[in-house]
Amino acid sequence: MRQATVYIDSSALQYNLNRVKQLAPHSKIVSMVKANAYGHGIKDCLAALESTDAFGVACLEEAIEIRQLGYTQPITLIEGVFSADEMVDVIQYQLECIVHRIQQVEWLIAHKNTYNALGLKVWIKLNSGMNRLGFKSSEIIDVINRLKVEGFTCVLAMHFANADADHALNEQQIAQFLQVKQACEPIMASCCNSAAIFKYPKLHFDFVRPGIMLYGATPFADQDVHKLDLKPVMTFSAEIIALNHIQQGEHVGYGSSFTAAKNMNIAIVSVGYGDGYPRVYQKPNFVAIRDQLVPVIGRVSMDMIAIDVTDIEAEIGTQVELWGKTRLVDDVADANATIGYELLCRLTQRPSRRTYK
Ligand SMILES: Cc1ncc(COP(=O)(O)O)c(C=O)c1O
């Protein structure tokens, strides 16, 4: 059987959740499990994240899947509902909405009695400068006051555009958030994603919303997961299916883009872009064999890659880590000019999946 396998380490996920608890001991944790738990597989991740306080998802379908799997924690729809009719499901599945535009507020108010009777909170999104979703600070206070009058339990929420970096906008976003919060007291608040959980301990407030850190990838360009004391949850691996000895001057793969500078041993590994392994690299790329980095050479094909095993013992069947605990997904992403988030979410259905505890 072709071996391209995604292994999920449940204990690493639990370890990372405990890291969030350690960093934000006074806040409730909304674990972000959107996009199939950042590509890790929702079902097994929910089981490992059982002790979280709540879940965050991007749409109704993702939320309903969580309910159908039997989880009863609060679920926040982080973009709210997309049409009035979705409010029926919100009530049926007891989901919490973000409101980021006025129409959503009207849809919500139309269901205020049942929504409030179910004890659901409403999250009101401030657009503090990211200019993605949310009410401007000039509008949001009226929205919150109106929701309070209608009996809603409100959470003021915002999202950083640059929590992973030192950017002038951070202080502006914080100042706006604090100003609105003060004007709306008493109100619960939430503004921290993974990077902000590390960076702004004073801004943890009532709810933190970790995503990438739960999965053991870094939100920062300059700090790896080991430094952050997080454990990679996913290991993506494949095996060697062919070995070739090539002479100096011979080529490897499509386009013959790799030319051997010396006689060398190369191995063919059963993974390619059809599995979600990226094809194009701006920097040299590596895999790991027995904790040692090994260069990837030539073009990535749909089903195979070639690696240079001249300096390492390798046989048919040798396991190759494409990313995981030694070759970090963030480093593959860096070589591919993207971020770990994207590679994790971009895996295809083809690799087989196994979870261990
Ligand atoms: C509103 C919101 N909160 C929290 C997160 C989690 O972010 P991260 O994965 O960087 O922790 C996201 C992710 O996109 C988000 O959109």
mmCIF file of C-alpha atoms and ligand atoms in Angstrom:
data_model
loop_
_atom_site.group_PDB
_atom_site.id
_atom_site.type_symbol
_atom_site.label_atom_id
_atom_site.label_comp_id
_atom_site.label_asym_id
_atom_site.label_seq_id
_atom_site.Cartn_x
_atom_site.Cartn_y
_atom_site.Cartn_z
ATOM 1 C CA MET A 1 0.000 0.000 0.000
ATOM 2 C CA ARG A 2 1.223 3.490 -0.803
ATOM 3 C CA GLN A 3 2.472 5.163 2.331
ATOM 4 C CA ALA A 4 1.751 8.867 2.579
ATOM 5 C CA THR A 5 0.374 9.262 6.052
ATOM 6 C CA VAL A 6 -0.717 12.047 8.357
ATOM 7 C CA TYR A 7 -0.207 11.084 12.010
ATOM 8 C CA ILE A 8 -1.974 13.128 14.677
ATOM 9 C CA ASP A 9 -0.497 13.123 18.164
ATOM 10 C CA SER A 10 -3.400 13.693 20.587
ATOM 11 C CA SER A 11 -1.129 14.067 23.581
ATOM 12 C CA ALA A 12 0.740 16.900 21.820
ATOM 13 C CA LEU A 13 -2.582 18.647 21.229
ATOM 14 C CA GLN A 14 -3.446 18.280 24.912
ATOM 15 C CA TYR A 15 0.011 19.519 25.857
ATOM 16 C CA ASN A 16 -0.472 22.639 23.736
ATOM 17 C CA LEU A 17 -3.938 23.249 25.185
ATOM 18 C CA ASN A 18 -2.368 23.069 28.633
ATOM 19 C CA ARG A 19 0.227 25.610 27.483
ATOM 20 C CA VAL A 20 -2.658 27.978 26.684
ATOM 21 C CA LYS A 21 -4.106 27.337 30.157
ATOM 22 C CA GLN A 22 -0.699 28.055 31.690
ATOM 23 C CA LEU A 23 -0.294 31.288 29.717
ATOM 24 C CA ALA A 24 -3.886 32.508 30.214
ATOM 25 C CA PRO A 25 -4.967 30.958 33.527
ATOM 26 C CA HIS A 26 -7.821 33.379 34.152
ATOM 27 C CA SER A 27 -9.432 33.261 30.726
ATOM 28 C CA LYS A 28 -11.758 30.802 29.090
ATOM 29 C CA ILE A 29 -10.364 29.106 26.008
ATOM 30 C CA VAL A 30 -12.156 29.178 22.678
ATOM 31 C CA SER A 31 -10.200 26.589 20.690
ATOM 32 C CA MET A 32 -10.220 27.447 17.001
ATOM 33 C CA VAL A 33 -11.112 24.287 15.113
ATOM 34 C CA LYS A 34 -12.213 25.841 11.827
ATOM 35 C CA ALA A 35 -11.039 24.417 8.493
ATOM 36 C CA ASN A 36 -11.164 20.839 9.801
ATOM 37 C CA ALA A 37 -9.078 21.773 12.852
ATOM 38 C CA TYR A 38 -6.473 23.519 10.698
ATOM 39 C CA GLY A 39 -6.323 20.433 8.486
ATOM 40 C CA HIS A 40 -5.696 18.025 11.366
ATOM 41 C CA GLY A 41 -9.102 16.308 11.267
ATOM 42 C CA ILE A 42 -11.935 17.646 13.380
ATOM 43 C CA LYS A 43 -13.120 14.408 14.990
ATOM 44 C CA ASP A 44 -9.912 13.344 16.664
ATOM 45 C CA CYS A 45 -8.938 16.888 17.560
ATOM 46 C CA LEU A 46 -12.236 17.501 19.349
ATOM 47 C CA ALA A 47 -11.654 14.378 21.413
ATOM 48 C CA ALA A 48 -8.188 15.622 22.416
ATOM 49 C CA LEU A 49 -9.504 19.129 23.133
ATOM 50 C CA GLU A 50 -12.341 17.940 25.340
ATOM 51 C CA SER A 51 -11.263 20.117 28.250
ATOM 52 C CA THR A 52 -11.486 23.351 26.254
ATOM 53 C CA ASP A 53 -14.203 25.802 27.269
ATOM 54 C CA ALA A 54 -15.533 26.443 23.780
ATOM 55 C CA PHE A 55 -14.863 26.074 20.068
ATOM 56 C CA GLY A 56 -14.534 28.630 17.267
ATOM 57 C CA VAL A 57 -15.517 27.883 13.669
ATOM 58 C CA ALA A 58 -16.020 29.841 10.466
ATOM 59 C CA CYS A 59 -19.451 28.616 9.402
ATOM 60 C CA LEU A 60 -22.605 26.797 10.333
ATOM 61 C CA GLU A 61 -21.589 23.549 8.627
ATOM 62 C CA GLU A 62 -18.463 23.312 10.780
ATOM 63 C CA ALA A 63 -20.480 24.026 13.923
ATOM 64 C CA ILE A 64 -23.177 21.468 13.113
ATOM 65 C CA GLU A 65 -20.513 18.807 12.615
ATOM 66 C CA ILE A 66 -19.255 19.460 16.148
ATOM 67 C CA ARG A 67 -22.767 19.171 17.597
ATOM 68 C CA GLN A 68 -23.404 15.985 15.603
ATOM 69 C CA LEU A 69 -20.266 14.512 17.126
ATOM 70 C CA GLY A 70 -21.891 15.097 20.507
ATOM 71 C CA TYR A 71 -19.964 18.084 21.899
ATOM 72 C CA THR A 72 -21.981 20.491 24.023
ATOM 73 C CA GLN A 73 -19.471 23.283 24.680
ATOM 74 C CA PRO A 74 -20.333 26.758 23.374
ATOM 75 C CA ILE A 75 -19.439 27.253 19.706
ATOM 76 C CA THR A 76 -18.749 30.700 18.275
ATOM 77 C CA LEU A 77 -19.395 31.388 14.603
ATOM 78 C CA ILE A 78 -16.537 33.810 14.067
ATOM 79 C CA GLU A 79 -18.042 35.375 10.953
ATOM 80 C CA GLY A 80 -21.591 35.129 12.269
ATOM 81 C CA VAL A 81 -24.419 33.978 10.036
ATOM 82 C CA PHE A 82 -24.403 34.634 6.305
ATOM 83 C CA SER A 83 -28.184 34.891 5.846
ATOM 84 C CA ALA A 84 -31.315 35.312 7.986
ATOM 85 C CA ASP A 85 -32.415 31.695 7.552
ATOM 86 C CA GLU A 86 -29.218 30.450 9.246
ATOM 87 C CA MET A 87 -30.608 31.815 12.525
ATOM 88 C CA VAL A 88 -32.932 28.806 12.647
ATOM 89 C CA ASP A 89 -29.896 26.500 12.859
ATOM 90 C CA VAL A 90 -28.195 28.836 15.303
ATOM 91 C CA ILE A 91 -31.116 28.283 17.665
ATOM 92 C CA GLN A 92 -31.492 24.582 16.937
ATOM 93 C CA TYR A 93 -27.806 23.843 17.511
ATOM 94 C CA GLN A 94 -27.325 26.477 20.219
ATOM 95 C CA LEU A 95 -24.535 28.414 18.540
ATOM 96 C CA GLU A 96 -23.100 31.813 19.438
ATOM 97 C CA CYS A 97 -22.910 34.486 16.749
ATOM 98 C CA ILE A 98 -20.449 37.192 16.055
ATOM 99 C CA VAL A 99 -22.131 40.258 14.613
ATOM 100 C CA HIS A 100 -19.945 42.395 12.376
ATOM 101 C CA ARG A 101 -22.573 44.243 10.321
ATOM 102 C CA ILE A 102 -25.942 45.727 11.123
ATOM 103 C CA GLN A 103 -28.043 43.237 9.169
ATOM 104 C CA GLN A 104 -26.757 40.441 11.406
ATOM 105 C CA VAL A 105 -27.865 42.461 14.432
ATOM 106 C CA GLU A 106 -31.398 42.684 13.019
ATOM 107 C CA TRP A 107 -31.484 38.935 12.268
ATOM 108 C CA LEU A 108 -30.334 38.211 15.802
ATOM 109 C CA ILE A 109 -32.821 40.542 17.447
ATOM 110 C CA ALA A 110 -35.627 38.790 15.576
ATOM 111 C CA HIS A 111 -34.723 35.670 17.615
ATOM 112 C CA LYS A 112 -33.827 37.413 20.855
ATOM 113 C CA ASN A 113 -36.221 35.565 23.144
ATOM 114 C CA THR A 114 -35.075 32.045 22.322
ATOM 115 C CA TYR A 115 -31.405 33.060 21.892
ATOM 116 C CA ASN A 116 -31.294 34.719 25.281
ATOM 117 C CA ALA A 117 -33.339 31.986 26.965
ATOM 118 C CA LEU A 118 -30.694 29.490 25.771
ATOM 119 C CA GLY A 119 -28.016 31.532 27.562
ATOM 120 C CA LEU A 120 -26.098 32.235 24.352
ATOM 121 C CA LYS A 121 -23.686 35.167 24.236
ATOM 122 C CA VAL A 122 -23.355 37.539 21.287
ATOM 123 C CA TRP A 123 -19.896 38.580 20.158
ATOM 124 C CA ILE A 124 -19.673 42.086 18.725
ATOM 125 C CA LYS A 125 -16.743 42.621 16.432
ATOM 126 C CA LEU A 126 -14.789 45.866 16.482
ATOM 127 C CA ASN A 127 -12.958 46.861 13.314
ATOM 128 C CA SER A 128 -9.988 48.470 15.008
ATOM 129 C CA GLY A 129 -7.854 48.806 11.897
ATOM 130 C CA MET A 130 -7.558 45.405 10.258
ATOM 131 C CA ASN A 131 -10.429 46.443 7.981
ATOM 132 C CA ARG A 132 -11.651 42.922 7.504
ATOM 133 C CA LEU A 133 -14.788 42.528 9.635
ATOM 134 C CA GLY A 134 -16.438 44.642 12.290
ATOM 135 C CA PHE A 135 -18.095 47.885 13.291
ATOM 136 C CA LYS A 136 -16.022 51.038 13.441
ATOM 137 C CA SER A 137 -15.542 52.404 16.958
ATOM 138 C CA SER A 138 -17.884 55.284 16.096
ATOM 139 C CA GLU A 139 -20.759 52.793 15.499
ATOM 140 C CA ILE A 140 -20.097 49.927 17.845
ATOM 141 C CA ILE A 141 -21.119 51.553 21.112
ATOM 142 C CA ASP A 142 -24.669 52.131 19.813
ATOM 143 C CA VAL A 143 -24.822 48.531 18.588
ATOM 144 C CA ILE A 144 -23.728 47.185 21.962
ATOM 145 C CA ASN A 145 -26.116 49.438 23.875
ATOM 146 C CA ARG A 146 -28.971 48.291 21.671
ATOM 147 C CA LEU A 147 -28.103 44.613 22.174
ATOM 148 C CA LYS A 148 -27.889 45.148 25.911
ATOM 149 C CA VAL A 149 -31.314 46.776 25.949
ATOM 150 C CA GLU A 150 -32.639 43.735 24.067
ATOM 151 C CA GLY A 151 -31.305 41.520 26.864
ATOM 152 C CA PHE A 152 -28.231 40.035 25.150
ATOM 153 C CA THR A 153 -25.071 39.003 27.000
ATOM 154 C CA CYS A 154 -22.331 40.768 25.064
ATOM 155 C CA VAL A 155 -18.670 40.025 24.366
ATOM 156 C CA LEU A 156 -16.606 42.746 22.718
ATOM 157 C CA ALA A 157 -14.211 41.124 20.235
ATOM 158 C CA MET A 158 -11.463 42.180 17.897
ATOM 159 C CA HIS A 159 -8.656 40.582 15.904
ATOM 160 C CA PHE A 160 -5.081 41.812 15.520
ATOM 161 C CA ALA A 161 -3.707 42.381 12.045
ATOM 162 C CA ASN A 162 -0.094 42.072 13.252
ATOM 163 C CA ALA A 163 -0.029 40.200 16.555
ATOM 164 C CA ASP A 164 2.901 38.208 15.159
ATOM 165 C CA ALA A 165 5.037 41.319 14.611
ATOM 166 C CA ASP A 166 6.047 44.659 16.122
ATOM 167 C CA HIS A 167 3.822 46.916 14.103
ATOM 168 C CA ALA A 168 2.595 50.415 14.890
ATOM 169 C CA LEU A 169 -1.016 49.332 14.283
ATOM 170 C CA ASN A 170 -0.947 47.022 17.312
ATOM 171 C CA GLU A 171 -0.944 49.907 19.803
ATOM 172 C CA GLN A 172 -3.675 51.697 17.845
ATOM 173 C CA GLN A 173 -5.848 48.588 17.827
ATOM 174 C CA ILE A 174 -5.320 48.077 21.558
ATOM 175 C CA ALA A 175 -6.105 51.719 22.346
ATOM 176 C CA GLN A 176 -9.359 51.575 20.376
ATOM 177 C CA PHE A 177 -10.373 48.289 21.943
ATOM 178 C CA LEU A 178 -9.751 49.553 25.474
ATOM 179 C CA GLN A 179 -11.593 52.780 24.771
ATOM 180 C CA VAL A 180 -14.678 50.946 23.480
ATOM 181 C CA LYS A 181 -14.493 48.427 26.305
ATOM 182 C CA GLN A 182 -14.423 51.200 28.866
ATOM 183 C CA ALA A 183 -17.375 52.963 27.257
ATOM 184 C CA CYS A 184 -19.416 49.736 27.311
ATOM 185 C CA GLU A 185 -18.633 48.415 30.802
ATOM 186 C CA PRO A 186 -19.706 46.048 32.126
ATOM 187 C CA ILE A 187 -18.837 43.887 29.116
ATOM 188 C CA MET A 188 -16.818 40.742 28.497
ATOM 189 C CA ALA A 189 -13.921 40.956 26.058
ATOM 190 C CA SER A 190 -11.762 38.863 23.735
ATOM 191 C CA CYS A 191 -8.916 39.887 21.434
ATOM 192 C CA CYS A 192 -6.105 37.341 21.641
ATOM 193 C CA ASN A 193 -5.193 34.791 19.001
ATOM 194 C CA SER A 194 -2.092 32.606 19.494
ATOM 195 C CA ALA A 195 0.488 35.323 18.895
ATOM 196 C CA ALA A 196 -1.338 37.779 21.147
ATOM 197 C CA ILE A 197 -1.678 35.151 23.895
ATOM 198 C CA PHE A 198 2.126 35.065 24.048
ATOM 199 C CA LYS A 199 2.654 38.734 23.473
ATOM 200 C CA TYR A 200 -0.056 40.502 25.450
ATOM 201 C CA PRO A 201 -0.703 38.761 28.794
ATOM 202 C CA LYS A 202 -2.565 41.843 30.011
ATOM 203 C CA LEU A 203 -5.078 41.557 27.175
ATOM 204 C CA HIS A 204 -6.280 38.013 27.753
ATOM 205 C CA PHE A 205 -9.563 39.242 29.267
ATOM 206 C CA ASP A 206 -12.497 36.782 29.442
ATOM 207 C CA PHE A 207 -11.795 34.599 26.383
ATOM 208 C CA VAL A 208 -8.633 33.778 24.436
ATOM 209 C CA ARG A 209 -8.913 32.285 20.939
ATOM 210 C CA PRO A 210 -5.893 30.085 20.210
ATOM 211 C CA GLY A 211 -5.606 28.419 16.832
ATOM 212 C CA ILE A 212 -2.212 27.626 15.383
ATOM 213 C CA MET A 213 -0.451 27.183 18.739
ATOM 214 C CA LEU A 214 -2.806 24.323 19.625
ATOM 215 C CA TYR A 215 -1.517 22.437 16.612
ATOM 216 C CA GLY A 216 2.116 22.993 17.528
ATOM 217 C CA ALA A 217 3.044 25.405 14.760
ATOM 218 C CA THR A 218 4.351 28.893 15.375
ATOM 219 C CA PRO A 219 2.463 32.152 14.847
ATOM 220 C CA PHE A 220 5.797 34.030 14.749
ATOM 221 C CA ALA A 221 8.315 34.303 11.910
ATOM 222 C CA ASP A 222 11.270 34.467 14.312
ATOM 223 C CA GLN A 223 10.405 31.976 17.070
ATOM 224 C CA ASP A 224 10.020 28.269 16.443
ATOM 225 C CA VAL A 225 7.705 25.947 18.328
ATOM 226 C CA HIS A 226 10.467 24.522 20.482
ATOM 227 C CA LYS A 227 11.269 28.001 21.755
ATOM 228 C CA LEU A 228 7.572 28.547 22.504
ATOM 229 C CA ASP A 229 7.407 25.180 24.287
ATOM 230 C CA LEU A 230 4.773 23.793 21.928
ATOM 231 C CA LYS A 231 4.684 20.325 20.405
ATOM 232 C CA PRO A 232 3.951 19.666 16.727
ATOM 233 C CA VAL A 233 0.708 17.705 16.534
ATOM 234 C CA MET A 234 0.958 16.550 12.925
ATOM 235 C CA THR A 235 3.615 14.336 11.414
ATOM 236 C CA PHE A 236 3.323 13.997 7.657
ATOM 237 C CA SER A 237 5.368 11.087 6.458
ATOM 238 C CA ALA A 238 5.941 8.831 3.465
ATOM 239 C CA GLU A 239 8.374 6.105 2.575
ATOM 240 C CA ILE A 240 11.173 5.425 0.164
ATOM 241 C CA ILE A 241 9.902 3.397 -2.783
ATOM 242 C CA ALA A 242 12.978 3.422 -5.074
ATOM 243 C CA LEU A 243 16.739 4.014 -4.865
ATOM 244 C CA ASN A 244 18.925 5.207 -7.739
ATOM 245 C CA HIS A 245 22.663 5.695 -8.019
ATOM 246 C CA ILE A 246 23.338 8.511 -10.470
ATOM 247 C CA GLN A 247 26.546 9.817 -12.041
ATOM 248 C CA GLN A 248 27.821 13.368 -12.012
ATOM 249 C CA GLY A 249 25.998 15.349 -14.725
ATOM 250 C CA GLU A 250 22.818 13.233 -14.690
ATOM 251 C CA HIS A 251 19.466 14.902 -14.076
ATOM 252 C CA VAL A 252 16.541 14.174 -11.769
ATOM 253 C CA GLY A 253 12.797 14.624 -12.274
ATOM 254 C CA TYR A 254 10.549 16.700 -14.550
ATOM 255 C CA GLY A 255 12.263 19.439 -16.468
ATOM 256 C CA SER A 256 15.610 17.835 -15.586
ATOM 257 C CA SER A 257 16.022 20.856 -13.330
ATOM 258 C CA PHE A 258 18.447 19.110 -10.979
ATOM 259 C CA THR A 259 21.893 18.173 -12.254
ATOM 260 C CA ALA A 260 24.133 16.005 -10.066
ATOM 261 C CA ALA A 261 27.361 17.830 -9.189
ATOM 262 C CA LYS A 262 28.901 14.496 -8.151
ATOM 263 C CA ASN A 263 28.024 10.819 -8.197
ATOM 264 C CA MET A 264 25.211 10.402 -5.709
ATOM 265 C CA ASN A 265 22.537 8.168 -4.221
ATOM 266 C CA ILE A 266 19.014 9.403 -4.519
ATOM 267 C CA ALA A 267 15.786 8.015 -3.116
ATOM 268 C CA ILE A 268 12.247 8.399 -4.434
ATOM 269 C CA VAL A 269 9.616 9.058 -1.767
ATOM 270 C CA SER A 270 5.901 8.344 -2.136
ATOM 271 C CA VAL A 271 4.506 11.849 -1.696
ATOM 272 C CA GLY A 272 3.804 14.769 -3.997
ATOM 273 C CA TYR A 273 1.649 17.792 -4.581
ATOM 274 C CA GLY A 274 -1.344 15.477 -5.030
ATOM 275 C CA ASP A 275 -1.053 14.869 -1.293
ATOM 276 C CA GLY A 276 -0.634 18.541 -0.442
ATOM 277 C CA TYR A 277 3.157 18.656 -0.389
ATOM 278 C CA PRO A 278 4.100 22.017 -1.936
ATOM 279 C CA ARG A 279 5.691 22.019 -5.359
ATOM 280 C CA VAL A 280 7.614 25.297 -5.571
ATOM 281 C CA TYR A 281 10.381 26.457 -3.248
ATOM 282 C CA GLN A 282 12.226 29.735 -2.880
ATOM 283 C CA LYS A 283 14.843 28.201 -0.573
ATOM 284 C CA PRO A 284 16.461 24.772 -0.315
ATOM 285 C CA ASN A 285 14.002 22.269 1.117
ATOM 286 C CA PHE A 286 14.557 19.244 3.333
ATOM 287 C CA VAL A 287 12.857 16.201 4.756
ATOM 288 C CA ALA A 288 14.015 14.290 7.825
ATOM 289 C CA ILE A 289 15.133 10.686 8.147
ATOM 290 C CA ARG A 290 15.768 9.470 11.698
ATOM 291 C CA ASP A 291 15.974 13.082 12.947
ATOM 292 C CA GLN A 292 18.526 14.060 10.285
ATOM 293 C CA LEU A 293 17.734 16.629 7.596
ATOM 294 C CA VAL A 294 18.033 15.370 4.022
ATOM 295 C CA PRO A 295 17.806 17.639 0.922
ATOM 296 C CA VAL A 296 14.884 17.419 -1.497
ATOM 297 C CA ILE A 297 16.172 17.594 -5.088
ATOM 298 C CA GLY A 298 14.532 18.268 -8.441
ATOM 299 C CA ARG A 299 10.890 19.078 -8.994
ATOM 300 C CA VAL A 300 8.105 17.773 -6.792
ATOM 301 C CA SER A 301 5.796 15.566 -8.889
ATOM 302 C CA MET A 302 2.141 14.829 -8.192
ATOM 303 C CA ASP A 303 2.950 11.564 -6.400
ATOM 304 C CA MET A 304 6.701 11.527 -5.752
ATOM 305 C CA ILE A 305 9.716 13.530 -4.643
ATOM 306 C CA ALA A 306 13.423 12.783 -4.900
ATOM 307 C CA ILE A 307 15.846 13.204 -2.001
ATOM 308 C CA ASP A 308 19.622 13.061 -1.738
ATOM 309 C CA VAL A 309 20.580 10.078 0.450
ATOM 310 C CA THR A 310 24.268 10.034 -0.439
ATOM 311 C CA ASP A 311 25.246 10.729 3.173
ATOM 312 C CA ILE A 312 22.623 8.714 5.002
ATOM 313 C CA GLU A 313 21.624 5.076 5.210
ATOM 314 C CA ALA A 314 18.369 4.598 3.330
ATOM 315 C CA GLU A 315 16.451 1.573 2.099
ATOM 316 C CA ILE A 316 13.173 0.782 0.422
ATOM 317 C CA GLY A 317 10.594 1.337 3.143
ATOM 318 C CA THR A 318 12.622 3.873 5.151
ATOM 319 C CA GLN A 319 10.240 6.374 6.735
ATOM 320 C CA VAL A 320 10.668 9.978 5.655
ATOM 321 C CA GLU A 321 9.262 12.876 7.695
ATOM 322 C CA LEU A 322 7.998 15.597 5.374
ATOM 323 C CA TRP A 323 7.080 17.710 8.353
ATOM 324 C CA GLY A 324 6.663 16.918 11.994
ATOM 325 C CA LYS A 325 8.865 17.041 15.054
ATOM 326 C CA THR A 326 12.264 17.365 13.294
ATOM 327 C CA ARG A 327 11.442 19.085 9.999
ATOM 328 C CA LEU A 328 8.977 21.686 11.264
ATOM 329 C CA VAL A 329 6.012 22.568 9.064
ATOM 330 C CA ASP A 330 6.948 26.209 9.603
ATOM 331 C CA ASP A 331 10.356 25.591 8.009
ATOM 332 C CA VAL A 332 8.837 23.848 4.992
ATOM 333 C CA ALA A 333 6.417 26.777 4.751
ATOM 334 C CA ASP A 334 9.250 29.272 4.951
ATOM 335 C CA ALA A 335 11.061 27.520 2.093
ATOM 336 C CA ASN A 336 7.760 27.598 0.170
ATOM 337 C CA ALA A 337 7.221 31.348 0.905
ATOM 338 C CA THR A 338 4.081 30.711 2.913
ATOM 339 C CA ILE A 339 3.046 30.013 6.510
ATOM 340 C CA GLY A 340 2.532 26.744 8.372
ATOM 341 C CA TYR A 341 -1.207 27.464 8.576
ATOM 342 C CA GLU A 342 -1.545 27.155 4.816
ATOM 343 C CA LEU A 343 0.383 23.910 4.428
ATOM 344 C CA LEU A 344 -1.601 22.281 7.233
ATOM 345 C CA CYS A 345 -4.952 23.330 5.746
ATOM 346 C CA ARG A 346 -3.906 22.485 2.201
ATOM 347 C CA LEU A 347 -3.345 18.752 2.682
ATOM 348 C CA THR A 348 -5.521 16.740 0.350
ATOM 349 C CA GLN A 349 -7.769 13.784 1.145
ATOM 350 C CA ARG A 350 -5.264 11.318 -0.300
ATOM 351 C CA PRO A 351 -2.819 10.717 2.573
ATOM 352 C CA SER A 352 -4.138 8.152 5.019
ATOM 353 C CA ARG A 353 -4.716 9.411 8.539
ATOM 354 C CA ARG A 354 -3.916 7.897 11.909
ATOM 355 C CA THR A 355 -4.279 9.313 15.365
ATOM 356 C CA TYR A 356 -2.375 8.126 18.360
ATOM 357 C CA LYS A 357 -2.829 9.023 22.017
HETATM 358 C C1 LIG B 1 -11.254 35.784 14.806
HETATM 359 C C2 LIG B 1 -10.125 34.822 14.992
HETATM 360 N N1 LIG B 1 -9.698 34.539 16.233
HETATM 361 C C3 LIG B 1 -8.683 33.680 16.450
HETATM 362 C C4 LIG B 1 -8.035 33.059 15.407
HETATM 363 C C5 LIG B 1 -6.895 32.129 15.687
HETATM 364 O O1 LIG B 1 -5.699 32.645 15.185
HETATM 365 P P1 LIG B 1 -4.335 31.849 15.351
HETATM 366 O O2 LIG B 1 -4.486 30.602 14.570
HETATM 367 O O3 LIG B 1 -3.322 32.776 14.771
HETATM 368 O O4 LIG B 1 -4.174 31.601 16.806
HETATM 369 C C6 LIG B 1 -8.441 33.334 14.097
HETATM 370 C C7 LIG B 1 -7.743 32.703 12.970
HETATM 371 O O5 LIG B 1 -7.786 33.054 11.856
HETATM 372 C C8 LIG B 1 -9.515 34.244 13.885
HETATM 373 O O6 LIG B 1 -9.928 34.537 12.644
#
